[in-house]
Amino acid sequence: MNIAVVGAGYWGPNLARNFRGNAAWNLAGICDLDIERARSVAESVGGAPVTARLGDVLNDPLIDAVAIATPARTHHAIVMAALEAGKHVIVEKPLADSRTAGLEMVERASELRLVLMADHTYCYTPAVLKIRDLIAEGFLGEVLFVDSVRINLGLIQPDVDVFWDLAPHDLSIMDFVLPGGLDVTSVSAHGADPLRTGKSCVGYLAMPLSGGAMAHVHVNWLSPTKIRQMVIGGTKRTLVWDDLNPQQRVSVYDRGVDIAEVSKATAVDARAANISYRLGDTWAPALDEGEALAGVVAEFAAAIREGRTARTSGGAGLRVLSVLEAATSSLEASGAPQSMAAASMKLEVAR
């Protein structure tokens, strides 16, 4: 299939390189307003046609799909134009700059029976794929909590706050690995702006999940140390993902608290429940090697050829957008929880 990459800035070159390297795809064009930048990317991958006009790409009947790596504020217009031109679309995160825009994109793709895929790259790393399998197999038991930390020094963005910049990674991973997806009942956000930039540079998200678990995300542009870690606790075992530890990215701990429930009919006091601590082994699963973005472009091709929804579909991107918008509303309400309708969080899209 023929694909064109729209946007030759930070992420576009990575997309071009991976589409060039996948046998399912022919890199048929690079489009960017800066034609010299487009040429530079094309040359770096062995050559490809370049243009500064989006219309050249969308009006080409030989191009089957487009990959969009432009600023989020431009996604809606470009995606809608590409869908109307009959192109399948993969778009960089976040899906759009508002839930309303994202919903329109998802609904139109469904109406036209085209694949709209969110480039949630982390979901295709060997570590996250293994985490998804372990949870699906019931290896952790029932999920009780998710605690995620993504902090480092910079890069402070000029147009979005730390939630919209960093949290989409963690939210997309939760949506991918949890059995019910990112099924959030409410969102409470607290942010701080010590640099007086006009936007949150440090942030905390608290999100009860519909199944009773609790999810928490800490994002920070001001930390002198870099941490990318997620802890997922279950009734049987607890898993720790440390993305910055290449020797042991995933660790599973057979350690935790066992609670023997006491019948309310016979218990004199709720405190009579017996609590014991389980101290078992730690296990590190073997992980396959491979670039996550290679998995992304392979999944995009498979979804198109099989006529199915992509693993990280437009619906997945929309669920992430829903949480981000609720976080913004919570910030404006001084951290008050923002309720989320269950129906909007369980959007299923037929391709």
Tab-separated table of C-alpha atoms in Angstrom:
chain	number	residue	atom	x	y	z
A	1	MET	CA	0.000	0.000	0.000
A	2	ASN	CA	1.100	3.564	-0.685
A	3	ILE	CA	1.412	5.983	2.212
A	4	ALA	CA	2.391	9.635	2.579
A	5	VAL	CA	3.740	11.212	5.740
A	6	VAL	CA	2.306	14.648	6.513
A	7	GLY	CA	4.633	16.621	8.771
A	8	ALA	CA	8.420	16.358	8.654
A	9	GLY	CA	9.246	17.857	12.043
A	10	TYR	CA	10.089	15.912	15.211
A	11	TRP	CA	8.120	12.674	14.686
A	12	GLY	CA	7.660	12.602	10.918
A	13	PRO	CA	11.197	11.318	10.187
A	14	ASN	CA	10.635	8.347	12.517
A	15	LEU	CA	7.387	7.493	10.765
A	16	ALA	CA	9.002	7.802	7.338
A	17	ARG	CA	11.868	5.522	8.340
A	18	ASN	CA	9.558	2.815	9.676
A	19	PHE	CA	7.136	2.929	6.758
A	20	ARG	CA	10.140	2.668	4.420
A	21	GLY	CA	11.371	-0.361	6.334
A	22	ASN	CA	8.072	-2.283	6.325
A	23	ALA	CA	7.339	-4.546	3.351
A	24	ALA	CA	3.606	-3.830	3.581
A	25	TRP	CA	4.163	-0.179	2.722
A	26	ASN	CA	5.569	1.948	-0.075
A	27	LEU	CA	6.568	5.419	1.127
A	28	ALA	CA	4.918	7.460	-1.617
A	29	GLY	CA	5.432	10.985	-0.332
A	30	ILE	CA	6.583	13.439	2.330
A	31	CYS	CA	4.483	16.569	2.799
A	32	ASP	CA	5.554	19.608	4.820
A	33	LEU	CA	5.090	23.364	4.520
A	34	ASP	CA	8.882	23.593	4.723
A	35	ILE	CA	9.837	21.884	1.469
A	36	GLU	CA	13.534	21.772	2.367
A	37	ARG	CA	12.716	19.947	5.573
A	38	ALA	CA	10.601	17.493	3.567
A	39	ARG	CA	13.505	16.921	1.173
A	40	SER	CA	15.874	16.316	4.066
A	41	VAL	CA	13.605	13.625	5.511
A	42	ALA	CA	13.122	12.032	2.093
A	43	GLU	CA	16.865	11.874	1.530
A	44	SER	CA	17.419	10.326	4.965
A	45	VAL	CA	15.248	7.343	4.025
A	46	GLY	CA	16.588	6.782	0.545
A	47	GLY	CA	14.386	9.168	-1.399
A	48	ALA	CA	10.659	9.835	-1.784
A	49	PRO	CA	8.491	12.403	-3.590
A	50	VAL	CA	8.073	15.644	-1.632
A	51	THR	CA	5.490	18.421	-1.680
A	52	ALA	CA	4.467	21.447	0.354
A	53	ARG	CA	0.801	21.104	-0.643
A	54	LEU	CA	-1.507	18.748	1.249
A	55	GLY	CA	-3.829	18.694	-1.757
A	56	ASP	CA	-1.152	16.948	-3.825
A	57	VAL	CA	-1.308	14.048	-1.380
A	58	LEU	CA	-5.064	13.901	-0.896
A	59	ASN	CA	-5.864	14.182	-4.606
A	60	ASP	CA	-3.489	11.372	-5.580
A	61	PRO	CA	-5.662	8.273	-6.201
A	62	LEU	CA	-2.647	5.988	-5.789
A	63	ILE	CA	-2.105	6.958	-2.145
A	64	ASP	CA	-4.022	4.639	0.169
A	65	ALA	CA	-3.214	6.162	3.546
A	66	VAL	CA	-1.642	9.127	5.306
A	67	ALA	CA	0.338	9.384	8.530
A	68	ILE	CA	-0.138	12.729	10.262
A	69	ALA	CA	2.619	14.127	12.465
A	70	THR	CA	1.633	17.779	12.773
A	71	PRO	CA	0.632	19.860	15.851
A	72	ALA	CA	-2.524	18.649	17.607
A	73	ARG	CA	-4.431	21.832	16.752
A	74	THR	CA	-4.168	20.907	13.042
A	75	HIS	CA	-5.213	17.273	13.352
A	76	HIS	CA	-8.955	17.730	12.949
A	77	ALA	CA	-8.807	19.639	9.663
A	78	ILE	CA	-6.173	17.388	8.106
A	79	VAL	CA	-7.767	14.125	9.262
A	80	MET	CA	-11.241	15.135	8.065
A	81	ALA	CA	-9.869	16.153	4.667
A	82	ALA	CA	-7.961	12.874	4.381
A	83	LEU	CA	-11.009	10.800	5.300
A	84	GLU	CA	-13.163	12.656	2.770
A	85	ALA	CA	-10.482	11.869	0.184
A	86	GLY	CA	-10.881	8.157	0.991
A	87	LYS	CA	-7.569	7.729	2.805
A	88	HIS	CA	-6.954	5.580	5.859
A	89	VAL	CA	-5.340	7.670	8.593
A	90	ILE	CA	-2.877	7.218	11.416
A	91	VAL	CA	-2.424	10.307	13.564
A	92	GLU	CA	0.101	11.255	16.229
A	93	LYS	CA	-1.099	11.701	19.819
A	94	PRO	CA	-3.168	13.358	21.036
A	95	LEU	CA	-5.865	12.470	18.533
A	96	ALA	CA	-7.082	16.084	18.460
A	97	ASP	CA	-7.057	19.197	20.603
A	98	SER	CA	-10.616	18.649	21.886
A	99	ARG	CA	-12.989	15.767	22.467
A	100	THR	CA	-15.587	17.308	20.155
A	101	ALA	CA	-13.093	17.378	17.282
A	102	GLY	CA	-11.920	13.843	18.049
A	103	LEU	CA	-15.470	12.512	18.158
A	104	GLU	CA	-16.241	13.979	14.745
A	105	MET	CA	-13.130	12.341	13.310
A	106	VAL	CA	-13.976	8.941	14.806
A	107	GLU	CA	-17.589	9.038	13.660
A	108	ARG	CA	-16.671	10.057	10.107
A	109	ALA	CA	-14.078	7.299	9.801
A	110	SER	CA	-16.710	4.794	10.915
A	111	GLU	CA	-19.262	6.113	8.415
A	112	LEU	CA	-16.747	5.841	5.576
A	113	ARG	CA	-15.465	2.445	6.789
A	114	LEU	CA	-11.896	3.733	6.930
A	115	VAL	CA	-9.286	2.918	9.546
A	116	LEU	CA	-8.489	5.786	11.898
A	117	MET	CA	-5.618	4.782	14.174
A	118	ALA	CA	-3.973	6.660	17.042
A	119	ASP	CA	-0.192	6.408	17.135
A	120	HIS	CA	0.034	5.371	20.791
A	121	THR	CA	3.582	4.144	20.281
A	122	TYR	CA	4.238	2.979	23.840
A	123	CYS	CA	1.480	0.384	23.481
A	124	TYR	CA	3.638	-1.480	20.949
A	125	THR	CA	6.756	-1.761	23.072
A	126	PRO	CA	7.640	-5.353	24.049
A	127	ALA	CA	7.242	-4.427	27.721
A	128	VAL	CA	3.712	-3.023	27.407
A	129	LEU	CA	2.618	-5.896	25.150
A	130	LYS	CA	3.823	-8.326	27.833
A	131	ILE	CA	1.997	-6.385	30.543
A	132	ARG	CA	-1.203	-6.560	28.511
A	133	ASP	CA	-0.840	-10.333	28.104
A	134	LEU	CA	-0.126	-10.908	31.805
A	135	ILE	CA	-3.185	-8.931	32.887
A	136	ALA	CA	-5.388	-10.623	30.277
A	137	GLU	CA	-4.234	-14.041	31.514
A	138	GLY	CA	-5.243	-13.109	35.061
A	139	PHE	CA	-1.668	-13.402	36.288
A	140	LEU	CA	-2.042	-10.330	38.499
A	141	GLY	CA	-5.572	-11.172	39.551
A	142	GLU	CA	-8.123	-8.389	39.794
A	143	VAL	CA	-6.471	-4.994	39.299
A	144	LEU	CA	-6.645	-2.890	42.467
A	145	PHE	CA	-4.588	0.174	41.558
A	146	VAL	CA	-2.408	1.773	38.902
A	147	ASP	CA	0.230	4.309	39.907
A	148	SER	CA	2.189	6.005	37.107
A	149	VAL	CA	5.039	8.521	37.255
A	150	ARG	CA	6.463	10.387	34.229
A	151	ILE	CA	8.802	13.160	35.311
A	152	ASN	CA	11.909	14.852	33.914
A	153	LEU	CA	13.508	18.264	33.458
A	154	GLY	CA	11.766	20.007	30.515
A	155	LEU	CA	10.844	20.339	27.736
A	156	ILE	CA	8.298	23.026	28.703
A	157	GLN	CA	5.802	23.307	25.846
A	158	PRO	CA	4.554	26.703	24.649
A	159	ASP	CA	0.988	25.674	23.779
A	160	VAL	CA	-0.053	22.904	26.195
A	161	ASP	CA	0.297	22.145	29.893
A	162	VAL	CA	2.123	19.186	31.411
A	163	PHE	CA	-1.055	17.073	31.464
A	164	TRP	CA	-1.632	17.344	27.700
A	165	ASP	CA	2.083	16.903	26.988
A	166	LEU	CA	3.028	13.890	29.133
A	167	ALA	CA	-0.124	12.204	30.462
A	168	PRO	CA	-1.339	10.877	27.068
A	169	HIS	CA	1.477	8.305	27.200
A	170	ASP	CA	0.339	6.884	30.535
A	171	LEU	CA	-3.370	7.145	29.761
A	172	SER	CA	-2.943	5.338	26.432
A	173	ILE	CA	-1.004	2.554	28.156
A	174	MET	CA	-3.738	2.133	30.779
A	175	ASP	CA	-6.374	2.036	28.060
A	176	PHE	CA	-4.361	-0.635	26.249
A	177	VAL	CA	-3.522	-2.978	29.131
A	178	LEU	CA	-6.533	-2.798	31.469
A	179	PRO	CA	-9.321	-5.300	30.692
A	180	GLY	CA	-11.981	-2.592	30.652
A	181	GLY	CA	-9.781	-0.016	28.983
A	182	LEU	CA	-9.650	3.524	30.336
A	183	ASP	CA	-13.110	3.236	31.905
A	184	VAL	CA	-12.897	6.204	34.280
A	185	THR	CA	-15.785	7.286	36.486
A	186	SER	CA	-14.364	10.695	37.434
A	187	VAL	CA	-11.194	12.760	37.086
A	188	SER	CA	-9.607	14.997	39.687
A	189	ALA	CA	-6.590	17.094	38.649
A	190	HIS	CA	-4.266	19.269	40.682
A	191	GLY	CA	-1.579	21.341	39.005
A	192	ALA	CA	1.064	23.886	39.944
A	193	ASP	CA	2.754	26.627	37.944
A	194	PRO	CA	5.793	27.659	39.993
A	195	LEU	CA	7.472	29.161	36.918
A	196	ARG	CA	4.433	31.384	36.223
A	197	THR	CA	4.177	30.184	32.640
A	198	GLY	CA	0.389	30.400	32.666
A	199	LYS	CA	0.009	26.623	32.571
A	200	SER	CA	0.587	23.673	34.910
A	201	CYS	CA	4.195	22.454	34.971
A	202	VAL	CA	3.576	19.882	37.724
A	203	GLY	CA	0.429	17.788	37.843
A	204	TYR	CA	-1.404	14.965	39.558
A	205	LEU	CA	-4.390	13.026	38.220
A	206	ALA	CA	-6.627	10.831	40.386
A	207	MET	CA	-9.073	8.594	38.518
A	208	PRO	CA	-11.379	5.976	40.063
A	209	LEU	CA	-12.065	3.197	37.540
A	210	SER	CA	-15.494	1.665	37.046
A	211	GLY	CA	-14.323	-1.740	38.307
A	212	GLY	CA	-13.360	-0.270	41.665
A	213	ALA	CA	-9.633	0.201	41.061
A	214	MET	CA	-7.868	3.524	41.511
A	215	ALA	CA	-5.523	5.076	38.934
A	216	HIS	CA	-3.072	7.877	39.639
A	217	VAL	CA	-0.736	9.767	37.285
A	218	HIS	CA	2.076	12.144	38.279
A	219	VAL	CA	3.591	14.302	35.531
A	220	ASN	CA	6.279	16.937	35.980
A	221	TRP	CA	8.487	19.111	33.767
A	222	LEU	CA	10.645	20.340	36.658
A	223	SER	CA	12.179	17.196	38.142
A	224	PRO	CA	16.000	17.002	38.032
A	225	THR	CA	15.679	13.213	37.698
A	226	LYS	CA	13.934	11.309	34.928
A	227	ILE	CA	11.460	8.605	35.924
A	228	ARG	CA	9.124	6.595	33.696
A	229	GLN	CA	7.509	4.002	35.890
A	230	MET	CA	4.133	2.350	36.309
A	231	VAL	CA	3.014	0.094	39.153
A	232	ILE	CA	-0.044	-2.119	38.636
A	233	GLY	CA	-1.248	-3.877	41.769
A	234	GLY	CA	-3.528	-6.902	41.674
A	235	THR	CA	-5.123	-9.303	44.119
A	236	LYS	CA	-2.530	-11.972	43.248
A	237	ARG	CA	0.623	-10.115	42.214
A	238	THR	CA	2.012	-6.623	41.585
A	239	LEU	CA	3.812	-5.566	38.420
A	240	VAL	CA	6.366	-2.773	38.059
A	241	TRP	CA	7.317	-1.348	34.652
A	242	ASP	CA	10.489	0.744	34.619
A	243	ASP	CA	11.007	2.029	31.097
A	244	LEU	CA	14.470	3.378	31.915
A	245	ASN	CA	15.849	0.020	33.056
A	246	PRO	CA	16.778	-1.879	29.878
A	247	GLN	CA	18.050	-4.874	31.870
A	248	GLN	CA	14.733	-5.392	33.670
A	249	ARG	CA	11.905	-3.289	32.328
A	250	VAL	CA	9.179	-5.492	33.822
A	251	SER	CA	9.225	-7.048	37.295
A	252	VAL	CA	6.444	-9.087	38.852
A	253	TYR	CA	6.275	-9.318	42.634
A	254	ASP	CA	4.476	-12.119	44.428
A	255	ARG	CA	4.248	-9.801	47.405
A	256	GLY	CA	1.292	-7.982	48.855
A	257	VAL	CA	-1.480	-7.967	51.376
A	258	ASP	CA	-3.929	-10.858	51.750
A	259	ILE	CA	-7.264	-9.895	53.230
A	260	ALA	CA	-9.496	-12.676	54.567
A	261	GLU	CA	-12.975	-11.196	54.373
A	262	VAL	CA	-15.199	-11.720	57.375
A	263	SER	CA	-18.934	-12.104	56.869
A	264	LYS	CA	-20.821	-8.968	57.848
A	265	ALA	CA	-23.388	-11.193	59.513
A	266	THR	CA	-20.875	-12.652	61.934
A	267	ALA	CA	-18.260	-9.932	62.240
A	268	VAL	CA	-18.509	-7.899	65.414
A	269	ASP	CA	-16.279	-5.214	63.990
A	270	ALA	CA	-15.086	-4.598	60.431
A	271	ARG	CA	-11.598	-4.377	61.879
A	272	ALA	CA	-11.835	-8.070	62.705
A	273	ALA	CA	-10.827	-8.852	59.127
A	274	ASN	CA	-7.558	-10.762	59.137
A	275	ILE	CA	-4.748	-9.089	57.238
A	276	SER	CA	-1.596	-11.008	56.381
A	277	TYR	CA	1.404	-10.051	54.308
A	278	ARG	CA	2.571	-12.250	51.448
A	279	LEU	CA	6.324	-12.265	50.777
A	280	GLY	CA	6.988	-14.309	47.663
A	281	ASP	CA	9.396	-14.306	44.746
A	282	THR	CA	10.175	-11.622	42.187
A	283	TRP	CA	10.069	-12.594	38.536
A	284	ALA	CA	11.286	-10.749	35.427
A	285	PRO	CA	9.763	-12.041	32.169
A	286	ALA	CA	11.912	-12.285	29.054
A	287	LEU	CA	11.013	-9.613	26.509
A	288	ASP	CA	11.359	-9.648	22.743
A	289	GLU	CA	13.474	-6.946	21.182
A	290	GLY	CA	12.062	-4.626	18.572
A	291	GLU	CA	11.255	-1.005	17.814
A	292	ALA	CA	7.772	-0.047	18.964
A	293	LEU	CA	7.091	2.120	15.921
A	294	ALA	CA	7.737	-0.860	13.659
A	295	GLY	CA	4.860	-2.567	15.451
A	296	VAL	CA	2.692	0.502	14.946
A	297	VAL	CA	3.115	0.587	11.154
A	298	ALA	CA	2.610	-3.196	10.960
A	299	GLU	CA	-0.634	-2.935	12.949
A	300	PHE	CA	-1.880	-0.108	10.709
A	301	ALA	CA	-1.360	-2.256	7.631
A	302	ALA	CA	-2.987	-5.306	9.234
A	303	ALA	CA	-6.060	-3.337	10.337
A	304	ILE	CA	-6.585	-2.004	6.809
A	305	ARG	CA	-6.091	-5.352	5.073
A	306	GLU	CA	-8.249	-7.265	7.564
A	307	GLY	CA	-10.967	-4.605	7.626
A	308	ARG	CA	-10.900	-4.332	11.408
A	309	THR	CA	-10.408	-1.758	14.145
A	310	ALA	CA	-6.782	-1.072	15.006
A	311	ARG	CA	-5.544	-2.063	18.467
A	312	THR	CA	-5.063	1.618	19.250
A	313	SER	CA	-8.057	2.921	17.379
A	314	GLY	CA	-9.539	6.358	17.090
A	315	GLY	CA	-11.830	5.285	19.926
A	316	ALA	CA	-8.789	4.716	22.132
A	317	GLY	CA	-7.528	8.179	21.268
A	318	LEU	CA	-10.950	9.586	22.097
A	319	ARG	CA	-10.965	7.975	25.546
A	320	VAL	CA	-7.615	9.602	26.271
A	321	LEU	CA	-8.963	12.957	25.059
A	322	SER	CA	-11.980	12.587	27.337
A	323	VAL	CA	-9.749	12.245	30.386
A	324	LEU	CA	-7.546	15.181	29.338
A	325	GLU	CA	-10.567	17.448	28.880
A	326	ALA	CA	-11.970	16.366	32.247
A	327	ALA	CA	-8.574	17.128	33.810
A	328	THR	CA	-8.681	20.640	32.365
A	329	SER	CA	-12.186	21.151	33.757
A	330	SER	CA	-11.071	19.861	37.146
A	331	LEU	CA	-8.126	22.292	37.187
A	332	GLU	CA	-10.508	25.155	36.455
A	333	ALA	CA	-12.665	23.949	39.374
A	334	SER	CA	-9.710	23.910	41.814
A	335	GLY	CA	-9.357	20.128	41.634
A	336	ALA	CA	-13.025	19.198	42.033
A	337	PRO	CA	-13.732	15.744	40.540
A	338	GLN	CA	-15.345	15.808	37.104
A	339	SER	CA	-17.820	13.006	36.493
A	340	MET	CA	-17.557	11.072	33.262
A	341	ALA	CA	-20.452	9.347	31.521
A	342	ALA	CA	-19.789	5.624	31.149
A	343	ALA	CA	-21.251	5.624	27.643
A	344	SER	CA	-18.716	8.148	26.380
A	345	MET	CA	-15.841	6.077	27.773
A	346	LYS	CA	-16.925	2.847	26.074
A	347	LEU	CA	-17.120	4.067	22.513
A	348	GLU	CA	-16.942	1.159	20.105
A	349	VAL	CA	-16.253	1.952	16.482
A	350	ALA	CA	-17.228	-0.398	13.661
A	351	ARG	CA	-14.892	-0.327	10.675
